[in-house]
Short mmCIF file of C-alpha atoms in Angstrom, two decimals:
data_model
loop_
_atom_site.label_atom_id
_atom_site.label_comp_id
_atom_site.label_asym_id
_atom_site.label_seq_id
_atom_site.Cartn_x
_atom_site.Cartn_y
_atom_site.Cartn_z
CA UNK A 1 -78.68 -4.92 -59.20
CA UNK A 2 -77.30 -7.18 -61.89
CA UNK A 3 -76.01 -10.70 -61.48
CA UNK A 4 -72.63 -9.56 -62.66
CA UNK A 5 -72.53 -6.71 -60.11
CA UNK A 6 -73.63 -9.16 -57.45
CA UNK A 7 -70.84 -11.55 -58.31
CA UNK A 8 -68.23 -8.81 -57.94
CA UNK A 9 -69.76 -7.64 -54.65
CA UNK A 10 -69.57 -11.07 -53.23
CA UNK A 11 -65.90 -11.50 -54.45
CA UNK A 12 -65.12 -8.04 -52.65
CA UNK A 13 -66.68 -8.90 -49.39
CA UNK A 14 -64.11 -8.27 -46.63
CA UNK A 15 -62.87 -11.16 -44.50
CA UNK A 16 -64.57 -11.17 -41.05
CA UNK A 17 -67.72 -9.37 -42.39
CA UNK A 18 -70.89 -11.29 -43.03
CA UNK A 19 -71.84 -11.32 -46.67
CA UNK A 20 -75.46 -10.08 -45.98
CA UNK A 21 -73.98 -7.22 -43.86
CA UNK A 22 -71.63 -6.35 -46.85
CA UNK A 23 -74.33 -6.31 -49.37
CA UNK A 24 -76.58 -4.22 -47.19
CA UNK A 25 -73.78 -1.71 -46.59
CA UNK A 26 -73.15 -1.40 -50.35
CA UNK A 27 -76.81 -0.72 -51.01
CA UNK A 28 -76.19 2.71 -49.53
CA UNK A 29 -75.28 4.96 -52.64
CA UNK A 30 -72.66 6.80 -50.75
CA UNK A 31 -70.72 3.72 -49.91
CA UNK A 32 -70.63 2.71 -53.53
CA UNK A 33 -68.01 5.53 -54.12
CA UNK A 34 -66.28 5.12 -50.89
CA UNK A 35 -65.48 1.44 -51.43
CA UNK A 36 -64.45 0.85 -55.11
CA UNK A 37 -64.84 -2.76 -56.09
CA UNK A 38 -61.61 -4.64 -57.19
CA UNK A 39 -62.11 -6.38 -60.59
CA UNK A 40 -59.58 -8.76 -62.12
CA UNK A 41 -59.10 -9.57 -65.83
CA UNK A 42 -60.15 -13.21 -64.79
CA UNK A 43 -63.44 -11.79 -63.57
CA UNK A 44 -63.91 -9.74 -66.80
CA UNK A 45 -63.22 -12.99 -68.63
CA UNK A 46 -66.15 -14.73 -67.11
CA UNK A 47 -68.54 -11.82 -66.38
CA UNK A 48 -70.29 -9.52 -68.96
CA UNK A 49 -68.70 -6.29 -68.06
CA UNK A 50 -71.49 -4.37 -70.08
CA UNK A 51 -73.86 -5.73 -67.30
CA UNK A 52 -72.03 -4.33 -64.35
CA UNK A 53 -74.10 -1.67 -62.50
CA UNK A 54 -72.45 1.82 -63.28
CA UNK A 55 -73.68 3.10 -59.91
CA UNK A 56 -70.55 1.44 -58.26
CA UNK A 57 -66.95 2.39 -58.64
CA UNK A 58 -64.54 -0.34 -60.05
CA UNK A 59 -60.84 -0.73 -60.02
CA UNK A 60 -59.10 -3.13 -62.32
CA UNK A 61 -56.31 -5.03 -60.40
CA UNK A 62 -53.89 -7.84 -61.15
CA UNK A 63 -55.29 -11.53 -61.10
CA UNK A 64 -52.73 -12.18 -58.32
CA UNK A 65 -53.87 -9.24 -56.10
CA UNK A 66 -55.75 -10.59 -53.05
CA UNK A 67 -59.25 -9.49 -52.48
CA UNK A 68 -59.82 -8.16 -49.08
#
């Protein structure tokens, strides 16, 4: 997993869920498509989008959209 993907995963961690549990859940390939990761333009401005792991699903959302 790349650093860029890890940053997006951490930003998408649902409230009320332990980050370690979330990361473990998202290691399962089937969950990578069931739980698309929200990415904002602000994230793309600070991360190298070319380094995002293509094994995950991503959805571009407004900067004002709340993460989980």
